[in-house]
Short mmCIF file of C-alpha atoms and ligand atoms in Angstrom, two decimals:
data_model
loop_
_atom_site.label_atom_id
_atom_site.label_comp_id
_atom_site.label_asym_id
_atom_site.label_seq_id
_atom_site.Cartn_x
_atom_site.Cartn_y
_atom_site.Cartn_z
CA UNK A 3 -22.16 0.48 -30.66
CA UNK A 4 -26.06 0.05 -29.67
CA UNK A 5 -27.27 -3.21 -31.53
CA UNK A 6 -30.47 -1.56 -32.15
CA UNK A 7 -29.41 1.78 -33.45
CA UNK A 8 -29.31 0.75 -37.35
CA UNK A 9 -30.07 2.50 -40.51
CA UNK A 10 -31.72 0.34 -43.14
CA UNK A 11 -30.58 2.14 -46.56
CA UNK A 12 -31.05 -0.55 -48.51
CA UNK A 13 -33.89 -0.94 -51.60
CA UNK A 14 -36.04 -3.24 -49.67
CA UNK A 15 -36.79 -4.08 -47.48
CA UNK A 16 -36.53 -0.08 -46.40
CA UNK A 17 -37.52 1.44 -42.73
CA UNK A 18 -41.08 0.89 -41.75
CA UNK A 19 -43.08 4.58 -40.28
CA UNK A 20 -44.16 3.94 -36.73
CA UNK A 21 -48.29 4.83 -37.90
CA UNK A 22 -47.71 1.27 -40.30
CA UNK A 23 -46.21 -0.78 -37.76
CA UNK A 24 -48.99 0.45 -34.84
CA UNK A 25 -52.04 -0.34 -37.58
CA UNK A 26 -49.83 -3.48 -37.94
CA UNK A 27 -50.54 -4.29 -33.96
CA UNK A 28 -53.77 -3.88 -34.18
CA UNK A 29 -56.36 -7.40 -33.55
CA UNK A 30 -56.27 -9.44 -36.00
CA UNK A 31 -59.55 -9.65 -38.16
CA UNK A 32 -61.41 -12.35 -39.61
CA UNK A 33 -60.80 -12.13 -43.82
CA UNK A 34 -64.29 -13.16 -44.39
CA UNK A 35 -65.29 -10.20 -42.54
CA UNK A 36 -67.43 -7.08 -43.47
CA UNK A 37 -64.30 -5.27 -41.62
CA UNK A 38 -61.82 -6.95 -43.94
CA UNK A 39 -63.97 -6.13 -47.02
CA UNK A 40 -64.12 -2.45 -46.29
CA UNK A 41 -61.18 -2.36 -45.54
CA UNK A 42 -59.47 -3.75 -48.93
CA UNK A 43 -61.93 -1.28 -50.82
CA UNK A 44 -60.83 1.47 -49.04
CA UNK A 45 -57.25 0.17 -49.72
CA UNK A 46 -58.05 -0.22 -53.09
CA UNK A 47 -59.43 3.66 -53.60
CA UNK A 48 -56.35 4.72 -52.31
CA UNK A 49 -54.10 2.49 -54.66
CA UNK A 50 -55.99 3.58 -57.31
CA UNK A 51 -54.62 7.33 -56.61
CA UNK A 52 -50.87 5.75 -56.50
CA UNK A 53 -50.91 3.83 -59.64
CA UNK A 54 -53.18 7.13 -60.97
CA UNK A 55 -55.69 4.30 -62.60
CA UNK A 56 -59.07 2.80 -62.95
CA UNK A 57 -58.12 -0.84 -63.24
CA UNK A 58 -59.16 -3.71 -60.39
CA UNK A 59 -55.84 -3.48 -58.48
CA UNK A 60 -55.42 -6.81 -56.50
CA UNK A 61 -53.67 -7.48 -52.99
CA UNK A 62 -51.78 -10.60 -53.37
CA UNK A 63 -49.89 -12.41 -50.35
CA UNK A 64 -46.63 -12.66 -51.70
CA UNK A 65 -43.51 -10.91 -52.51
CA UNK A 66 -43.10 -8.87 -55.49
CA UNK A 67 -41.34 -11.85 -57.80
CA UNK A 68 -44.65 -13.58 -56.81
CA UNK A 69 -46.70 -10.36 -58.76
CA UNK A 70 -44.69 -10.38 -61.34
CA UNK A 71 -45.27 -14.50 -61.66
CA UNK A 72 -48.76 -13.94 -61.55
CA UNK A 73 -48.43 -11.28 -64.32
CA UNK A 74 -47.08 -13.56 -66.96
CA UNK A 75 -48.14 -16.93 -65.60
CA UNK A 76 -51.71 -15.66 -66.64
CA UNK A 77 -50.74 -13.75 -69.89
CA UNK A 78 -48.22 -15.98 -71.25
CA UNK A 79 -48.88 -19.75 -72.82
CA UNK A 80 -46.49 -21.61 -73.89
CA UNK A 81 -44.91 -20.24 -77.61
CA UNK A 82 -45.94 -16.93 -76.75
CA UNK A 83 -43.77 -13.86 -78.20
CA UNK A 84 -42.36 -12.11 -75.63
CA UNK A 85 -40.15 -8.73 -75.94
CA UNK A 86 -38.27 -8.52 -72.48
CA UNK A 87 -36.86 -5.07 -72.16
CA UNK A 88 -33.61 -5.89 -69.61
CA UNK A 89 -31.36 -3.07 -67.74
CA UNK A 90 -30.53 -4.84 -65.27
CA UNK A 91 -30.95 -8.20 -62.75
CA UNK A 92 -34.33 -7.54 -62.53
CA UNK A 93 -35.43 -7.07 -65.86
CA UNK A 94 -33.36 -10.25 -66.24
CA UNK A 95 -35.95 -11.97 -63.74
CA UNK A 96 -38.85 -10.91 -65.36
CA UNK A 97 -37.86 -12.76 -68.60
CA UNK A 98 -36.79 -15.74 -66.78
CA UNK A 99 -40.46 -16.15 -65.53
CA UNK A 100 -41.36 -15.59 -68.62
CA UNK A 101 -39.31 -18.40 -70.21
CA UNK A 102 -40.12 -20.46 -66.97
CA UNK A 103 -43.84 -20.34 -68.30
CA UNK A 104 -41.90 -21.37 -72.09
CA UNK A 105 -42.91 -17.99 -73.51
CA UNK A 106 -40.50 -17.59 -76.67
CA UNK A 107 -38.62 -14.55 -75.27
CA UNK A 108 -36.68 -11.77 -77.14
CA UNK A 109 -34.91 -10.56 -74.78
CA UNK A 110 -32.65 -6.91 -75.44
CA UNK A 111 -30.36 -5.72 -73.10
CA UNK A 112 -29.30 -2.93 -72.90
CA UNK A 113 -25.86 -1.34 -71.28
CA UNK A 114 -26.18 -1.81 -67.46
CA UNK A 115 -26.21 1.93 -65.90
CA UNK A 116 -28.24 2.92 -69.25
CA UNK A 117 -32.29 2.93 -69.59
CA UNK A 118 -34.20 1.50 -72.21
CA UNK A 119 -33.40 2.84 -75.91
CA UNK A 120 -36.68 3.62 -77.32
CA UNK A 121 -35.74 3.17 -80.29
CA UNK A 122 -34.71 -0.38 -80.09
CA UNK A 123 -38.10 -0.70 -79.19
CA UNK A 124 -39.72 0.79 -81.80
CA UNK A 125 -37.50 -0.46 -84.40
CA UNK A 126 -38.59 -4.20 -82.41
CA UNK A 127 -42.41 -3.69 -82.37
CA UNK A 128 -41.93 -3.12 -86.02
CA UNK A 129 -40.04 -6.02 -87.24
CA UNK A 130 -42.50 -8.61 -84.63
CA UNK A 131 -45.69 -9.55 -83.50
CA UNK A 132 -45.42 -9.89 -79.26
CA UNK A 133 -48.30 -10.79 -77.23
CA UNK A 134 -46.69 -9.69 -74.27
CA UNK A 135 -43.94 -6.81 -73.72
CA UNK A 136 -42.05 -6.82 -70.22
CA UNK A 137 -40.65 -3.55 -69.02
CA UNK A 138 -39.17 -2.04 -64.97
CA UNK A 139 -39.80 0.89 -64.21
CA UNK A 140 -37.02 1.41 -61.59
CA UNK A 141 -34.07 -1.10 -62.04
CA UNK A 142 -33.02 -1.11 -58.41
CA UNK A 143 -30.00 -3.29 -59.59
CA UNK A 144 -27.95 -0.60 -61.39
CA UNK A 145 -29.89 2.40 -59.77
CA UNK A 146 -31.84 2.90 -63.62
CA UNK A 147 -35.19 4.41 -63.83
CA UNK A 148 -37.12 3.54 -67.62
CA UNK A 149 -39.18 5.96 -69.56
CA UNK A 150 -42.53 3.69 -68.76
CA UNK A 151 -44.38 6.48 -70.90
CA UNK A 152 -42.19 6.43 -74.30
CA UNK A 153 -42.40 2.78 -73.67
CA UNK A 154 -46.03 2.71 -73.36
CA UNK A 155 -47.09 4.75 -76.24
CA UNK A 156 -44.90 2.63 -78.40
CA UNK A 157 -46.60 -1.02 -77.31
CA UNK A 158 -50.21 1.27 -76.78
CA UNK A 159 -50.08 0.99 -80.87
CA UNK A 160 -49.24 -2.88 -81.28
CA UNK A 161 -51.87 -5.29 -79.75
CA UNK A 162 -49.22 -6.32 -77.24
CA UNK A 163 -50.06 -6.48 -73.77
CA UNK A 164 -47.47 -4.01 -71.86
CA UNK A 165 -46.19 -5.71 -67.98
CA UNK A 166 -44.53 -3.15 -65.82
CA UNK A 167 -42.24 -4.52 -63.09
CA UNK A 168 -42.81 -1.06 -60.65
CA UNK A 169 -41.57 -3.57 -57.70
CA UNK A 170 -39.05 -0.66 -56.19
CA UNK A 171 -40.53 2.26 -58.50
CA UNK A 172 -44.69 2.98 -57.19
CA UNK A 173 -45.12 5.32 -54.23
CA UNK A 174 -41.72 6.92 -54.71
CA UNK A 175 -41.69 7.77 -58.51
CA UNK A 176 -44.86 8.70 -60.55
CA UNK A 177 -46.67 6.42 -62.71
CA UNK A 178 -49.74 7.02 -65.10
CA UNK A 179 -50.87 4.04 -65.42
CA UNK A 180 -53.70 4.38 -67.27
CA UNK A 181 -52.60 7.36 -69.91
CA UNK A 182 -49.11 5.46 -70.09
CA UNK A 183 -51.33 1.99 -71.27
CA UNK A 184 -49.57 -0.06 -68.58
CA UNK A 185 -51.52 -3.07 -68.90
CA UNK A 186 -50.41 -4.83 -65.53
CA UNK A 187 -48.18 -2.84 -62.75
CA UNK A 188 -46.83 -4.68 -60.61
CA UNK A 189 -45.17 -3.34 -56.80
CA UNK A 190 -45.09 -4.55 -53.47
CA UNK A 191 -44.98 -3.64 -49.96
CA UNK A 192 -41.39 -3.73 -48.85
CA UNK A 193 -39.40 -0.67 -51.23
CA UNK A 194 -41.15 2.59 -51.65
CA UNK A 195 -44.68 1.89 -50.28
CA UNK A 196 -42.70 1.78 -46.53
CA UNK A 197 -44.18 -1.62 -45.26
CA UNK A 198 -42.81 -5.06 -44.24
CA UNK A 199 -42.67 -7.61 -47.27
CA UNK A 200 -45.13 -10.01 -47.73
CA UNK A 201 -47.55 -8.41 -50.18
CA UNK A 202 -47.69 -7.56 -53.92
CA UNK A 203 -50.54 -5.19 -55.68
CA UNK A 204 -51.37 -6.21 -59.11
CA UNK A 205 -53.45 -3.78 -61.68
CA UNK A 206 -55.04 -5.38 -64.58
CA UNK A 207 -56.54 -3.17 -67.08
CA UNK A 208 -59.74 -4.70 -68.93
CA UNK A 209 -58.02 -5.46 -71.93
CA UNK A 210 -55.62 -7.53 -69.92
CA UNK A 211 -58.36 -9.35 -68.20
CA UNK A 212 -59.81 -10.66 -71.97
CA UNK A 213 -56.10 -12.31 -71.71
CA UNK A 214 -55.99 -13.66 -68.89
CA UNK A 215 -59.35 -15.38 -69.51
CA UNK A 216 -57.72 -17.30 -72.41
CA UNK A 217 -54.87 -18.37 -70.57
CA UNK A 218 -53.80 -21.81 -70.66
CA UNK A 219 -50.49 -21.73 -68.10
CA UNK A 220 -50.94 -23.76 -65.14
CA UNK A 221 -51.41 -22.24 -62.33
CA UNK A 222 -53.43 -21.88 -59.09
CA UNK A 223 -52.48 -19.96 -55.95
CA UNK A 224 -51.03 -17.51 -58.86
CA UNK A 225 -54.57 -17.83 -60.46
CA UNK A 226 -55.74 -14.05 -61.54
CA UNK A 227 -59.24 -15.05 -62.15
CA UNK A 228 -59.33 -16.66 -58.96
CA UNK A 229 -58.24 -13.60 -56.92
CA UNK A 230 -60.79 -11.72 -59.19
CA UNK A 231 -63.63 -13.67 -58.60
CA UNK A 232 -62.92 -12.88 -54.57
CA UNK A 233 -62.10 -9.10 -55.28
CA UNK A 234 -65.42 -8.71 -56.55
CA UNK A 235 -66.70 -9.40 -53.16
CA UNK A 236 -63.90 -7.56 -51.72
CA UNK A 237 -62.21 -10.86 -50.50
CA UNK A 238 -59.08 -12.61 -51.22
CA UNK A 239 -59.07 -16.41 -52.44
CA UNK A 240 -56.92 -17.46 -50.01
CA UNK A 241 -55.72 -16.12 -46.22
CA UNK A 242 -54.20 -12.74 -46.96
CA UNK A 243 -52.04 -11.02 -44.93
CA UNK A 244 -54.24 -9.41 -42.77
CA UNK A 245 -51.86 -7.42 -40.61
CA UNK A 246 -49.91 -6.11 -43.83
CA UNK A 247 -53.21 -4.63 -45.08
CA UNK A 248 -53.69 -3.03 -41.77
CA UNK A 249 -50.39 -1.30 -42.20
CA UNK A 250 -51.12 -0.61 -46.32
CA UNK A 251 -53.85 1.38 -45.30
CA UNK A 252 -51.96 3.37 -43.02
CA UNK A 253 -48.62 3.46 -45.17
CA UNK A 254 -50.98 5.02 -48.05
CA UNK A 255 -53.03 7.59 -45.54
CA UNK A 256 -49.75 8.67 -44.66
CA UNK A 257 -48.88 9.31 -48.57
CA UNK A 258 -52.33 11.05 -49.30
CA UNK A 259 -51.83 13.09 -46.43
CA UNK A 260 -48.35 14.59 -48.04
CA UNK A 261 -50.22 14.69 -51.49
CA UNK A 262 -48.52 12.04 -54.41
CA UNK A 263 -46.48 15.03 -55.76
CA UNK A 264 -44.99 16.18 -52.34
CA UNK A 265 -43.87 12.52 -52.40
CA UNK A 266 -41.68 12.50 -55.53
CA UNK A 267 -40.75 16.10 -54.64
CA UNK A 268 -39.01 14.35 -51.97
CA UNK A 269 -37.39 11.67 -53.17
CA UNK A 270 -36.53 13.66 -56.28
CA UNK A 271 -34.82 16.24 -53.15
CA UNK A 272 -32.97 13.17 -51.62
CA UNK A 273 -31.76 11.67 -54.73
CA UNK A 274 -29.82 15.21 -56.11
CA UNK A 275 -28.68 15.94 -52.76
CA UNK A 276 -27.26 12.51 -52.69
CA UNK A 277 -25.85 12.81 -56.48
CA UNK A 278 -24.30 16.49 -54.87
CA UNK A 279 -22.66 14.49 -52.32
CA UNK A 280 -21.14 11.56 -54.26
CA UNK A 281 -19.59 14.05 -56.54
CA UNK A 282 -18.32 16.36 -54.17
CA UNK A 283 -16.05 12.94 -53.04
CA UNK A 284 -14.45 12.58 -55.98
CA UNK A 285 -16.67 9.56 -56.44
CA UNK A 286 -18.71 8.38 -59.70
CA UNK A 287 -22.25 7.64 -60.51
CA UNK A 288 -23.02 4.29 -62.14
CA UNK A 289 -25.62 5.10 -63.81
CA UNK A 290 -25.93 7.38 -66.79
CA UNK A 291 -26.82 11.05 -65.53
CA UNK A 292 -30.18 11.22 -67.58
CA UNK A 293 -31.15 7.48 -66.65
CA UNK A 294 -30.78 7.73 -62.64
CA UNK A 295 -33.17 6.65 -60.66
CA UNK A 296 -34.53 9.57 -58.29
CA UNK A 297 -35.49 6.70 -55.35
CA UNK A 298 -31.64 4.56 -55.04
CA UNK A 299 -28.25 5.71 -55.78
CA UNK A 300 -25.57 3.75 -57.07
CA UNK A 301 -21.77 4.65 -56.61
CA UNK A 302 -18.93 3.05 -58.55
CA UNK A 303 -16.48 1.67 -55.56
CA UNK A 304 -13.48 3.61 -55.63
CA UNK A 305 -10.38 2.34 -57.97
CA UNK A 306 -8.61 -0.84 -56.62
CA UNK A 307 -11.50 -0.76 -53.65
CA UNK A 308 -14.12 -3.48 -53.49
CA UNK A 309 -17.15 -2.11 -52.79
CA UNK A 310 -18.43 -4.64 -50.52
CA UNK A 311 -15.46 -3.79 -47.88
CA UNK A 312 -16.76 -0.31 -47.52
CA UNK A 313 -19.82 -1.94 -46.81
CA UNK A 314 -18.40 -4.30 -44.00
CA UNK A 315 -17.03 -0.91 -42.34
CA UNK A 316 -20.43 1.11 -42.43
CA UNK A 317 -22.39 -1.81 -41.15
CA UNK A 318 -20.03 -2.68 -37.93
CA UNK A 319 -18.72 1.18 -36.74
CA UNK A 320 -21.35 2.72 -37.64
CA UNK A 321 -25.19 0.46 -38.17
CA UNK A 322 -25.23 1.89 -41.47
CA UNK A 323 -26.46 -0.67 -44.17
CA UNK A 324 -26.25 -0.20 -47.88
CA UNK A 325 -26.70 -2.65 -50.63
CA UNK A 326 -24.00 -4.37 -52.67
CA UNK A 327 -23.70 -4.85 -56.43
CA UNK A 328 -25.36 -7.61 -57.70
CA UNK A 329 -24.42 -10.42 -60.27
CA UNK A 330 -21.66 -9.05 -62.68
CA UNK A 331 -21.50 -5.88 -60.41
CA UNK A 332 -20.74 -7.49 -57.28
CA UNK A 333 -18.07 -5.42 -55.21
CA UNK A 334 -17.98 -2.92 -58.07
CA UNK A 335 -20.74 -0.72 -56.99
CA UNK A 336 -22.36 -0.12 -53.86
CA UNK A 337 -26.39 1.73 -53.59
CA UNK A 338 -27.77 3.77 -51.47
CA UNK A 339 -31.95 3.52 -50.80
CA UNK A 340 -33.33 6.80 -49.95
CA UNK A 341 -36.99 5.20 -51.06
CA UNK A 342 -40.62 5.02 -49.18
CA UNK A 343 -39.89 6.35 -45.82
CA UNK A 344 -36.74 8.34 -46.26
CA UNK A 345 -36.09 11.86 -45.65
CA UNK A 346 -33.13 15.23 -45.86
CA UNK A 347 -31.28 13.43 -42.70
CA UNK A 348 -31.14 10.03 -44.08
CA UNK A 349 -29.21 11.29 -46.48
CA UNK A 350 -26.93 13.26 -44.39
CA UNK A 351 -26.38 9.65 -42.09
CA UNK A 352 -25.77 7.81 -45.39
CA UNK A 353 -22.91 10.64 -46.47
CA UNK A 354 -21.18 11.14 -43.21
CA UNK A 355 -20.90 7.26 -43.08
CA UNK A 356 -19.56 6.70 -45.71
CA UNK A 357 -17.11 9.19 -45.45
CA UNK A 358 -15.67 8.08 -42.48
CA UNK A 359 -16.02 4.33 -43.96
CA UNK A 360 -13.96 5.51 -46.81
CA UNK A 361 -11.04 7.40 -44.51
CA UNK A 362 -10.74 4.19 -42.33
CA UNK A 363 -9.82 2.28 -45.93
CA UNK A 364 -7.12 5.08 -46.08
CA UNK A 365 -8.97 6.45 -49.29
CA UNK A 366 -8.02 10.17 -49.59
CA UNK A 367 -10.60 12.49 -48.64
CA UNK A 368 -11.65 15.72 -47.49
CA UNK A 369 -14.06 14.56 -44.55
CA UNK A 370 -17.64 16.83 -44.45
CA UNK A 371 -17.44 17.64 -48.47
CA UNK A 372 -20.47 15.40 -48.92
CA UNK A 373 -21.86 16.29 -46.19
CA UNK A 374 -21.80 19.98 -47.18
CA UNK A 375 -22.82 19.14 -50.29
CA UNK A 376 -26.45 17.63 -49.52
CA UNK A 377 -26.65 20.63 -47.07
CA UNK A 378 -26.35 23.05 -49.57
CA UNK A 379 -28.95 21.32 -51.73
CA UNK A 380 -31.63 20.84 -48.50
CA UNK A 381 -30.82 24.88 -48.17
CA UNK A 382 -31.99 25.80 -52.14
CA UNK A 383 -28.09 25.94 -52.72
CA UNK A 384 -25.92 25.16 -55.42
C1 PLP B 14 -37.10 -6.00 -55.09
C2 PLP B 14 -37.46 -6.07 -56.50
C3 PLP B 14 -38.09 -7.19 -57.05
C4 PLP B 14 -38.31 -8.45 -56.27
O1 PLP B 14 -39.23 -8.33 -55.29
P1 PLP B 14 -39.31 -9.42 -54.12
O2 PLP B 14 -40.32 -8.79 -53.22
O3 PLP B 14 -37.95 -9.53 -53.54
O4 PLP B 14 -39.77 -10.69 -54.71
C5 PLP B 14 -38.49 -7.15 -58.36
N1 PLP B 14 -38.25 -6.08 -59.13
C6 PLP B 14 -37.63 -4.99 -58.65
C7 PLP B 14 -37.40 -3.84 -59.56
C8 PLP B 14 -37.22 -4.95 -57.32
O5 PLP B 14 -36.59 -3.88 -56.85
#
């Protein structure tokens, strides 16, 4: 097998478009640079469209876990209510920042492979005062989107500040930020906006910014009055990444140039002919059919199979990567990315893999079912 030939279906980091990667090799600029600033408004502008808002939407140099720090570290002081709405490991993360910066968090979970129950969350909001309400909007852990709007209109009422985790969700699955009331969205480069990691985009709606001007956490490279201060001159407070904003810039052209709702079109396309496939196998969904997440797809491994072996197979015959289960649902699921720069034939790739994967296991199956299956959905089929 050619080393190099590999297909990256995993949810981040995900395949990077050849137009990001050559704005990516272009001369490094100075940050304190008239160049740089034009460049992160322009950025900005074009963020704006993706998030659909009117908020300051910062750049940050860090991974997504290092938005989402920066969310709460400046929202949350110590004592702080917290409602942490959990389906899944990383709606699980975002309360354990929030109890690493000794919020007092109530945390619900709900069934993994299920979405948020809004009325939990009304029934919540009613019975509590929260300054702070923590919410994914695509649980790439059990392959889960959230109703962000439901959510939004519920916490838009209270005087709690909503934080959206849309780490794996923006640029692949629509957000409204400002109609939905998302106070602070957080997503970064490496899932669905098709770049390398390193960088993490930040909204803060005005009403969050009164917050964060009271806060009282510690913090400083995190700081979002800091980065503020800078992004008022169209600077960052410290050295950003200057090649990943090169290759933002280009990663978003690309989007405007398909139009936003081409974009979920597509990954709304991939995800059903991907669902068409699955079943056509014999094989079962994880998640709940009205909770599934149009942008990864996870599969149940196969009675008595564990889910990571199947994995082993794709990887080594055929340079075909998919993730794993994680925590509790290790080996007993396995997902398939088809997010940020992912088309019909990535899908077809990730089916006919796995279908040979799942004959050399000596699983019973009728090889090119799957495979018809997504065909028939890329043709307008059944
Ligand atoms: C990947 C992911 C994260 C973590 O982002 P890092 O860039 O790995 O820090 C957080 N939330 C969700 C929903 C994710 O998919």
């Amino acid at each position: 097998m050619m080393q190099d030939k590999q297909y990256l279906m995993i949810p981040g980091p995900t395949p990077v478009p050849p137009a990001v990667f050559s704005a990516m090799a272009r001369p490094i600029i100075g940050h304190r640079t008239e160049d740089f600033a034009e460049m992160y408004k322009r950025i900005v502008e074009k963020l704006q469209v993706v998030f659909q808002t009117k908020n300051d939407i910062l750049v940050l140099t860090n991974s997504g876990t290092g938005g989402m720090e920066a969310a709460v570290a400046n929202t949350v002081n110590p004592g702080d209510k917290v409602l942490a709405l959990v389906t899944g490991n990383f709606g699980e993360r975002f309360a354990k920042i929030a109890r690493a910066y000794q919020g007092d968090v109530d945390e619900v979970n709900f069934s993994w492979g299920e979405s948020v129950d809004l009325k939990v969350v009304e029934e919540k909001l009613k019975n509590n005062r929260y300054k702070v309400v923590l919410a994914t909007q695509n649980e790439t852990s059990t392959g889960v989107c959230n109703d962000i709007a439901g959510i939004g209109a519920l916490v838009g009422k209270t005087d709690a500040l909503l934080l959206v985790d849309g780490v794996s969700g923006v640029g692949g699955l629509e957000i409204k930020t400002d109609e939905w009331q998302v106070d602070i969205l957080v997503t970064a480069s490496q899932k669905a906006m098709m770049l390398p990691p390193g960088l993490a985009m930040v909204s803060v709606s005005p009403r969050a910014w009164e917050v964060i001007k009271e806060s009282k956490s510690p913090h400083f490279y995190l700081s979002l009055s800091a980065a503020k201060k800078s992004y008022d001159k169209w600077n960052t407070a410290y050295t950003p990444g200057v090649s990943l904003f090169a290759g933002l810039e280009a990663g978003l052209d690309m989007m405007m140039a398909e139009g936003m709702s081409n974009v979920y079109a597509r990954h709304k396309l991939l995800s059903k002919a991907a669902q068409a496939a699955v079943k056509a196998l014999g094989l079962e969904l994880f998640a709940r059919e009205d909770s599934i997440s149009p942008l990864v797809t996870a599969i149940k491994s196969p009675e008595g199979i564990d889910g990571d072996d199947i994995r082993k197979i794709l990887k080594k015959e055929f340079g075909v990567t998919f993730a794993g289960g994680q925590s509790s649902l290790k080996g007993k699921i396995f997902r398939i990315a088809h997010m940020g720069f992912a088309d019909k034939m990535d899908v077809i790739i990730a089916i006919s893999a796995l279908e040979m994967s799942l004959v050399r296991m000596g699983i019973p199956l009728e090889m090119g079912k799957g495979v018809q299956a997504a065909q028939q959905v890329f043709l307008g089929g059944k």
